[in-house]
CSV table of C-alpha atoms in Angstrom, one decimal:
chain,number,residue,atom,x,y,z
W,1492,UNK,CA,46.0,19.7,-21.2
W,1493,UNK,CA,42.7,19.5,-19.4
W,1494,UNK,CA,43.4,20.0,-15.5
W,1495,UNK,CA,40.5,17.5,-15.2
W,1496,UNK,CA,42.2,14.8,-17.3
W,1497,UNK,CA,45.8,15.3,-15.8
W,1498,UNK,CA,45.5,12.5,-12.7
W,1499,UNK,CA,44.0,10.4,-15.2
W,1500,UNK,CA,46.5,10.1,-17.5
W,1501,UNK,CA,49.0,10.1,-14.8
W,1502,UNK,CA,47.0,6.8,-13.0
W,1503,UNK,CA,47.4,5.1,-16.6
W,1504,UNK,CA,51.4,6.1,-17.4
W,1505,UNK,CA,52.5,4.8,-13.9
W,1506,UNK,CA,50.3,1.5,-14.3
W,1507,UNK,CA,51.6,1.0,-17.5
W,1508,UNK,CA,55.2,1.7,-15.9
W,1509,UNK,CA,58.0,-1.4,-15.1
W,1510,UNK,CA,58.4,-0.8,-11.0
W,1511,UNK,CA,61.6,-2.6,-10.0
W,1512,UNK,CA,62.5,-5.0,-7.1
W,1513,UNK,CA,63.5,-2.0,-5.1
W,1514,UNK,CA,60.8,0.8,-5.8
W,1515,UNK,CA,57.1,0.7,-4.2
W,1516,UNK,CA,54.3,2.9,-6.1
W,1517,UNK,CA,51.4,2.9,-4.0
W,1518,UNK,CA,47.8,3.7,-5.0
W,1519,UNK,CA,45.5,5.2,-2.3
W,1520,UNK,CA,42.8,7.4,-1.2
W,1521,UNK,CA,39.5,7.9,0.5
W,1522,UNK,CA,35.9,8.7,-0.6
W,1523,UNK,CA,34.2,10.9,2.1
W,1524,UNK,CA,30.8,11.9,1.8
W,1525,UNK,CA,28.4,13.4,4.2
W,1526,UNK,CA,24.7,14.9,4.6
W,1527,UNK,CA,24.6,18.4,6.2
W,1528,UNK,CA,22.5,20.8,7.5
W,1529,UNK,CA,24.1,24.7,7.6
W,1530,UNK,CA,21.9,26.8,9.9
W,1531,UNK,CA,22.4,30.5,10.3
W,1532,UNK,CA,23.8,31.1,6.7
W,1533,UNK,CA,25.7,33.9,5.6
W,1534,UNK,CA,24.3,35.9,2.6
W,1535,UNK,CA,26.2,38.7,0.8
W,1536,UNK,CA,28.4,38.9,4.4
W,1537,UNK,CA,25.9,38.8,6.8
W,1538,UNK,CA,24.1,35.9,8.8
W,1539,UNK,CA,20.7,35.1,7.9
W,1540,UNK,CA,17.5,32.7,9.3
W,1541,UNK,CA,18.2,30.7,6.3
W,1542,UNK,CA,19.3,27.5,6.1
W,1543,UNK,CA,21.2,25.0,3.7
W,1544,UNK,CA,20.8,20.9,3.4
W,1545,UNK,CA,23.4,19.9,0.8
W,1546,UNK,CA,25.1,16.1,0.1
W,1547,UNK,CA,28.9,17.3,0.8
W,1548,UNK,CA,32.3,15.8,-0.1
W,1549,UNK,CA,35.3,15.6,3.1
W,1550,UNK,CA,33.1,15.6,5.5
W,1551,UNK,CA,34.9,14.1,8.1
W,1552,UNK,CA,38.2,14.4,5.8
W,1553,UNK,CA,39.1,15.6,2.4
W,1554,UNK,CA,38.0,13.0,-0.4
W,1555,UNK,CA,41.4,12.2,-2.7
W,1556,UNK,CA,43.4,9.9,-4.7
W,1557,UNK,CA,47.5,9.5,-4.4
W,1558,UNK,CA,50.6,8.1,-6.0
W,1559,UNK,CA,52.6,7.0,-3.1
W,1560,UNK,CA,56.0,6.2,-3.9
W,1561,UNK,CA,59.7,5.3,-2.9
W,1562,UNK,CA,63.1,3.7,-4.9
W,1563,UNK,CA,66.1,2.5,-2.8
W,1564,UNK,CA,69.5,4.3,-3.8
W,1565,UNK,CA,71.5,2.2,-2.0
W,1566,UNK,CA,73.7,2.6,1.7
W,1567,UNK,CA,70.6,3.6,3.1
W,1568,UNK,CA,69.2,6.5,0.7
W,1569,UNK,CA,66.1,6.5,-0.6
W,1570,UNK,CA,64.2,8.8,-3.0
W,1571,UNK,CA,60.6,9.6,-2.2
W,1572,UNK,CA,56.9,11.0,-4.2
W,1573,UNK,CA,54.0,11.7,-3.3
W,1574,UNK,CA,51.2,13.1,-5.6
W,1575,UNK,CA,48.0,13.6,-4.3
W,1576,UNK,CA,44.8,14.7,-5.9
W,1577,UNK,CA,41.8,16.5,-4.1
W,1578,UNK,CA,38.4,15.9,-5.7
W,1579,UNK,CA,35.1,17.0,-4.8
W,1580,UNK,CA,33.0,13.6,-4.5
W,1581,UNK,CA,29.4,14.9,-4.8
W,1582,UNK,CA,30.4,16.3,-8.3
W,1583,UNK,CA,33.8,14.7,-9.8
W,1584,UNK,CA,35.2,18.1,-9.8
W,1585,UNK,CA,38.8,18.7,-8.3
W,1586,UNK,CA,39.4,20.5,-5.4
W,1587,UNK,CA,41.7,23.2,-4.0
W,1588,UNK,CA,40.6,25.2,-6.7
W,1589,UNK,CA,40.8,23.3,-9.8
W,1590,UNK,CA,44.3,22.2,-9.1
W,1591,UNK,CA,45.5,18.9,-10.9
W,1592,UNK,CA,47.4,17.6,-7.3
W,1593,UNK,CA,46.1,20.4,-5.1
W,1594,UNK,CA,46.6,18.6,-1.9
W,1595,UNK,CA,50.5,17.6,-2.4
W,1596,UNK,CA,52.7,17.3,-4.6
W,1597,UNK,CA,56.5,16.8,-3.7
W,1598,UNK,CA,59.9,14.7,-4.2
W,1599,UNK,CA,62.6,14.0,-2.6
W,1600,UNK,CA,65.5,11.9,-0.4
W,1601,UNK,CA,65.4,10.5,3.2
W,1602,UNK,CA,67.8,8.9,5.1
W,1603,UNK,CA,69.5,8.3,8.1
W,1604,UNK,CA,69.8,12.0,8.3
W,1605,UNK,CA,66.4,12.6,8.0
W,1606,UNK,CA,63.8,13.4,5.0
W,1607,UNK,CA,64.5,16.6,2.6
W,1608,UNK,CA,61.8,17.3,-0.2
W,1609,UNK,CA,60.4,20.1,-2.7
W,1610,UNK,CA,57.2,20.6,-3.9
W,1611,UNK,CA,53.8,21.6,-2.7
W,1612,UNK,CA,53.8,20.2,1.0
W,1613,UNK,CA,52.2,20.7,4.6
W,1614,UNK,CA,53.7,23.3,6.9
W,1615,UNK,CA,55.6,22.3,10.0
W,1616,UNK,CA,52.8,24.8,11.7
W,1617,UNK,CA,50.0,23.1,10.1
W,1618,UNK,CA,51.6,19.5,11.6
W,1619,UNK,CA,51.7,21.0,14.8
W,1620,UNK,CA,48.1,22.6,14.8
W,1621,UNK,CA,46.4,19.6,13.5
W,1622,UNK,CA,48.7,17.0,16.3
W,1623,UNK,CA,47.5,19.5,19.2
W,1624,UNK,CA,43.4,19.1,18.0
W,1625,UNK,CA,41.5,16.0,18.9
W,1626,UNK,CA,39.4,16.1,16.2
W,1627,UNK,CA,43.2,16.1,13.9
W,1628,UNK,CA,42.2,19.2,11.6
W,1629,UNK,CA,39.2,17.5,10.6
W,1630,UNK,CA,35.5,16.7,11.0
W,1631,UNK,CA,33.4,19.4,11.6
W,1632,UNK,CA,34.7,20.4,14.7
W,1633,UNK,CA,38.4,21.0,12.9
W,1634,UNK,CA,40.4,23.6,14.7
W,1635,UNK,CA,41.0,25.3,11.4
W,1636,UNK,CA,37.4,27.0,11.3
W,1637,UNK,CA,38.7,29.5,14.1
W,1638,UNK,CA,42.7,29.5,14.4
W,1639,UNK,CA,44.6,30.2,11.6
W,1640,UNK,CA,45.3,27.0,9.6
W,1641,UNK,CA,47.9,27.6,6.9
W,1642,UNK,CA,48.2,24.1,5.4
W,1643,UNK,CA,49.9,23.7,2.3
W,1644,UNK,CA,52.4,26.0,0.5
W,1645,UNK,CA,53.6,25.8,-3.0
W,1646,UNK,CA,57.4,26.7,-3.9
W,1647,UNK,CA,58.7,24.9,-0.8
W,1648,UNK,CA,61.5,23.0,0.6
W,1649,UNK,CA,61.2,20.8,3.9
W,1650,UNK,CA,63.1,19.3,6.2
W,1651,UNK,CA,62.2,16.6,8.9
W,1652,UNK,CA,64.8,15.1,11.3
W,1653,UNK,CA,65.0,11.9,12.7
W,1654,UNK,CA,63.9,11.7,16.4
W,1655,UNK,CA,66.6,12.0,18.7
W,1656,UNK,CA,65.7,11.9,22.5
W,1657,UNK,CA,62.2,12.2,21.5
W,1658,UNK,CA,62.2,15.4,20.0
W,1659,UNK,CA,61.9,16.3,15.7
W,1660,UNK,CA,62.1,18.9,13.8
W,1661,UNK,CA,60.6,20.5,11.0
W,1662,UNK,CA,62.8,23.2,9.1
W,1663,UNK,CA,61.0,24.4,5.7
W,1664,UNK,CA,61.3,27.8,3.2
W,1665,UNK,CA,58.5,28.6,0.7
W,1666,UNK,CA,60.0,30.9,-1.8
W,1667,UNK,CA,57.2,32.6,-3.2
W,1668,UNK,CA,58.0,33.2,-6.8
W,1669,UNK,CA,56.7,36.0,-8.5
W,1670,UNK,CA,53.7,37.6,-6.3
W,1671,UNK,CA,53.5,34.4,-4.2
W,1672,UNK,CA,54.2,34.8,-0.4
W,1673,UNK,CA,57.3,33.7,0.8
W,1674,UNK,CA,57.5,32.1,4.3
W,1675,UNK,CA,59.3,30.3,6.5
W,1676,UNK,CA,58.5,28.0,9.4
W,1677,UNK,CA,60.4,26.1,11.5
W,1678,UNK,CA,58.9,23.4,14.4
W,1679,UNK,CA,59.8,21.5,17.4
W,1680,UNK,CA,58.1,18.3,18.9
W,1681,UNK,CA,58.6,16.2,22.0
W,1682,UNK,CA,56.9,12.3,22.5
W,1683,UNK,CA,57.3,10.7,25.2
W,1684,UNK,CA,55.1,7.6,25.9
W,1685,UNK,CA,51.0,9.8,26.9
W,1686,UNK,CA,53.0,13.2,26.7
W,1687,UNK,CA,53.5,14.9,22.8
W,1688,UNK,CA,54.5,19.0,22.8
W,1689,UNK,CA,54.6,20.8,20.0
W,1690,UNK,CA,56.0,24.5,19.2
W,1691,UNK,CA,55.9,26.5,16.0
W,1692,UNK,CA,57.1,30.0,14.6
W,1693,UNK,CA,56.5,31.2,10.9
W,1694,UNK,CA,57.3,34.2,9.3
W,1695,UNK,CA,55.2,35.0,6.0
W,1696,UNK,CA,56.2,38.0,3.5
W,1697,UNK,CA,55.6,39.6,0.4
W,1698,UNK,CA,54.8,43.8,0.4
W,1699,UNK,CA,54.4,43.6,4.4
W,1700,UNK,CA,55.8,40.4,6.6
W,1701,UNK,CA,53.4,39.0,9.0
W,1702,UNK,CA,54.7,36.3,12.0
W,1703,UNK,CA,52.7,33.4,13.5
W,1704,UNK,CA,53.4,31.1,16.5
W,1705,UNK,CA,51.7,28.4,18.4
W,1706,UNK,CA,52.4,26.4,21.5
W,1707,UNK,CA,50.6,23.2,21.8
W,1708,UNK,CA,50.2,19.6,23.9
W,1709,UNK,CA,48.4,16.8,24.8
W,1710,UNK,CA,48.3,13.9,27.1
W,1711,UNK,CA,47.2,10.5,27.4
W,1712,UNK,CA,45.6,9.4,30.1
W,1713,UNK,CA,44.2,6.2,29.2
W,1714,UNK,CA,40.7,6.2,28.2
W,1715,UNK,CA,40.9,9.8,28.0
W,1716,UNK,CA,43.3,12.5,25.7
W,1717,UNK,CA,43.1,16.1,26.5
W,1718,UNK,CA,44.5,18.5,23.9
W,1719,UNK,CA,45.6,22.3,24.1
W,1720,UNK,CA,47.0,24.7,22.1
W,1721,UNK,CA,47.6,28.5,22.4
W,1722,UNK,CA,48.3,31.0,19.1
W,1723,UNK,CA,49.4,34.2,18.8
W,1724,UNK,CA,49.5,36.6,15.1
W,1725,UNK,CA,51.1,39.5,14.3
W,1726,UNK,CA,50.4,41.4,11.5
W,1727,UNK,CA,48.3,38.9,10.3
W,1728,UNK,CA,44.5,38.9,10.0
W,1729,UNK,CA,43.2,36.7,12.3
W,1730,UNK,CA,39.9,36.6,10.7
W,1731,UNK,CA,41.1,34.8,7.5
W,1732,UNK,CA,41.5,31.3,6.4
W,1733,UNK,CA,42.8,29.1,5.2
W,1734,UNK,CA,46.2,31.2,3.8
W,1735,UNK,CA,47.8,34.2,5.6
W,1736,UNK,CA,46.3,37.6,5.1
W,1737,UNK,CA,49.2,40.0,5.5
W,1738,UNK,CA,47.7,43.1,7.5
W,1739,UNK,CA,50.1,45.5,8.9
W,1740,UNK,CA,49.1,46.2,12.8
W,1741,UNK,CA,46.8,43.4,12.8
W,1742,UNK,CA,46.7,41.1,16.3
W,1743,UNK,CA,45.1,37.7,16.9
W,1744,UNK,CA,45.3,35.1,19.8
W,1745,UNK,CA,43.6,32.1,19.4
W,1746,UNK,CA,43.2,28.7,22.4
W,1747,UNK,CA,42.0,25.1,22.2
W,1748,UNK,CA,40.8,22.3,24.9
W,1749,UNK,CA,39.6,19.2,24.0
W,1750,UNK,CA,39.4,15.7,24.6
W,1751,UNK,CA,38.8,12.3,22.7
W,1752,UNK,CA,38.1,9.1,23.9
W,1753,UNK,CA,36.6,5.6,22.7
W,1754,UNK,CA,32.9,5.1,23.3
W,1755,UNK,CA,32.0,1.7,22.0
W,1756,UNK,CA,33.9,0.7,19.0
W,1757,UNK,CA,34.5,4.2,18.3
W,1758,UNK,CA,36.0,7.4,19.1
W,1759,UNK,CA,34.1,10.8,20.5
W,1760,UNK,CA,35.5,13.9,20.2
W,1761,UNK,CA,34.6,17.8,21.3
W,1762,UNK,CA,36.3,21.0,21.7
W,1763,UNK,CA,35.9,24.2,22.5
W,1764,UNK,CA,38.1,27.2,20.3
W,1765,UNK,CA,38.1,30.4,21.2
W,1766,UNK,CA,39.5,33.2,18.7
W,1767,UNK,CA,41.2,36.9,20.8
W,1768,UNK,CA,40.7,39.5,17.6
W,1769,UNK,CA,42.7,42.2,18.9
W,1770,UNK,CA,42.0,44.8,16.3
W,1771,UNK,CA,39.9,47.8,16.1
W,1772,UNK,CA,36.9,45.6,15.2
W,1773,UNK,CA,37.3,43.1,17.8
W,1774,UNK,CA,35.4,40.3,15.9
W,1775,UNK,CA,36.1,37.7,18.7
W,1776,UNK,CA,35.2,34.2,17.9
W,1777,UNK,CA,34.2,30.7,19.8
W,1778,UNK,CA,33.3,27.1,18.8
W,1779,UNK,CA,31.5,24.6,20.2
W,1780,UNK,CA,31.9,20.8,18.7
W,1781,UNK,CA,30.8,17.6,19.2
W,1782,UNK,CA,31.6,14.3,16.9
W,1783,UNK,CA,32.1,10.8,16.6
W,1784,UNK,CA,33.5,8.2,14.6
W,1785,UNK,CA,32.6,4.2,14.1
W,1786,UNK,CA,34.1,2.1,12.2
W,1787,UNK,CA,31.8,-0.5,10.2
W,1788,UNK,CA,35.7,-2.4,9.5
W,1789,UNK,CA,39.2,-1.3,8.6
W,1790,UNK,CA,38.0,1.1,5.8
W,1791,UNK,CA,35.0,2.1,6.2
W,1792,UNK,CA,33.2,4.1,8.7
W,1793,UNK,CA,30.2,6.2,9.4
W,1794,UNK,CA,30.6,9.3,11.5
W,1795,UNK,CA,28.1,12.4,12.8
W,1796,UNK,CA,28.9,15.9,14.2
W,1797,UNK,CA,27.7,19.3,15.6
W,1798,UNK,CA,29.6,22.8,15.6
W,1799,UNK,CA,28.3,26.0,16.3
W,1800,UNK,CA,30.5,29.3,15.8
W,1801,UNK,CA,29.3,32.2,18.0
W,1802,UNK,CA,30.5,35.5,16.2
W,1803,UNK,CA,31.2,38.8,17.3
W,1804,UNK,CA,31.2,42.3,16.0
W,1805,UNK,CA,30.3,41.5,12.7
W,1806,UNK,CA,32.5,37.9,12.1
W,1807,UNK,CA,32.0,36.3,9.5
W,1808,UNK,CA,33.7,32.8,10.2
W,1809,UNK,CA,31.8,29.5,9.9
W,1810,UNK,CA,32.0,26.1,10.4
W,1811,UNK,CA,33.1,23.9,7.6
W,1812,UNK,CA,34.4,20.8,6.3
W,1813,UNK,CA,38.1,20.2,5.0
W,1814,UNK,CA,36.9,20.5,0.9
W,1815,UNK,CA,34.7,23.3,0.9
W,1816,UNK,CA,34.2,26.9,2.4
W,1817,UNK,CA,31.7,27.1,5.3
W,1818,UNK,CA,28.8,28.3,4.8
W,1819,UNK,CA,26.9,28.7,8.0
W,1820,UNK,CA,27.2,29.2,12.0
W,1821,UNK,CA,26.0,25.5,12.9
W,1822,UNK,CA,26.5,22.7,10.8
W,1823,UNK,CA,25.3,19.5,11.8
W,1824,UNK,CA,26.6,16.2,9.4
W,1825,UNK,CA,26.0,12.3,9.6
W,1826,UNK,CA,28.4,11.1,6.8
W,1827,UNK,CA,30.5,7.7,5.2
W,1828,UNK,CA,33.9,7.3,4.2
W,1829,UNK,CA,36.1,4.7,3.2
W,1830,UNK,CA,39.8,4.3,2.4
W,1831,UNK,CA,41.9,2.5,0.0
């Protein structure tokens, strides 16, 4: 079957479906659409004058559409769904490369016990990366354009706890599967009332294994939040996104601050990310962003940004948005999006 078609056909079999008294299926997503300007463009691997004005899709977050779902078993089991769908909104076209639910697609039971699913899912590390980044993984400041992001895996299984005392955590195995990567990650968190800590460790393998950690916080003070995170990789090219690159000897550190805050009805938020390349090359990394967020009511709302990458020795990374590959040094946006 056409790829394209898939959701489609999927959105017409569940309307068409009976749900029962006990089962929710829940239709959502969000249209995101932004103009940009990418100055300082890279051509055939190297940074040019040139620059790029383009009408982009996820600007300030990934444009998608999602089945949602959940059926009550009975003394407190439940089974759970989700099915999500990237798309790319200035053409129609899916995202994640063409993939029919690119962004998730997973099932599973939750209870008392806690929440165990299989599928294509987030990584515990990419939870704790995006809680310890004011700008949440996204917008054009994301944390992701610099430290190593490592979002979704196929093949997986994941585990989330209940809170107990505050803390959670995140136990999940990706099994690879032919020449896929197998990994594993496992993640702690702590909330209490302004204060959230997050640690996680990963471990990713196929011909070579490669490891990943990351420590990170933030804090509440009332009008303000300040965010931090440290990373360290081993083994792992620290240079390449979104997916781990295995690279035997390779060594990358990687630190965030930044804040948020409301300003009028909306939020600002900036950061600065630096990137510690500890290889021969030494292609150290920092960026600068800016952005902010108003909402016009519950669903929609208009946003603009500014990010700037300063690369060295020869990088090559650039700032992006959370559908598409980056395609300069600066970017500057002023975009729309609206949820359902």
């Amino acid at each position: 079957m056409n790829p394209q078609r898939t959701g489609l056909w999927l959105a017409c079999l569940l309307a068409a479906s009976p749900v029962m008294a006990q089962s929710t299926v829940t239709l959502y997503g969000r249209l995101d659409m932004s103009l940009s300007l990418q100055n300082r463009v890279f051509v055939n691997g190297k940074v040019t004058d040139k620059s790029v004005r383009a009408a982009d899709s996820g600007g300030s977050n990934g444009t998608r559409v999602g089945f949602r779902g959940t059926e009550d078993l009975g003394g407190g089991l439940k089974a759970v769904f989700v099915l999500e769908e990237g798309i790319q909104a200035d053409t129609g076209l899916l995202g994640q490369g063409g993939r029919a639910f690119g962004r998730q697609s997973y099932v599973g039971l939750e209870g008392a016990w806690g929440r165990l699913t299989a599928g294509r899912q987030y990584t515990p590390w990419f939870d704790t990366l995006s809680t310890a980044d004011p700008f949440g993984n996204n917008f054009v400041g994301n944390s992701g354009n610099v430290e190593f992001a490592n979002a979704r895996v196929d093949n997986s299984l994941l585990y989330r706890s209940p809170r107990f005392g505050g803390f959670t955590l995140q136990v999940l195995t990706a099994y690879g599967e032919g020449t896929a990567q197998r990994q594993n990650n496992v993640a702690l968190a702590y909330q209490n009332g302004p204060l959230w800590i997050g640690a996680a460790y990963g471990q990713a393998k196929l011909a070579s294994r490669g490891s990943f950690s990351i420590l990170g916080a933030s804090y509440d003070f009332g009008p303000l939040r300040v965010y931090g995170n440290v990373t360290r990789l081993s083994d792992i090219d620290p240079t390449a996104q979104p997916a781990p690159v295995l690279s035997p000897g390779a060594r990358g550190r990687s630190w965030l601050l930044g804040a948020n805050a409301p300003l009028g009805a909306g939020q600002l938020m900036a950061s600065v990310v630096g990137l510690d390349d500890q290889r021969k090359a030494n292609r150290d990394a920092r960026q600068y962003a800016v952005a902010y967020n108003y909402p016009l009511s519950k669903r929609t709302s208009l946003y603009a940004g500014v990010g700037r990458i300063v690369n060295r020795n020869g990088g090559v990374l650039t700032v992006n948005t959370p559908s598409y590959p980056g395609r300069g040094e600066r970017q500057t946006q002023l975009g729309i999006s609206q949820v359902f």
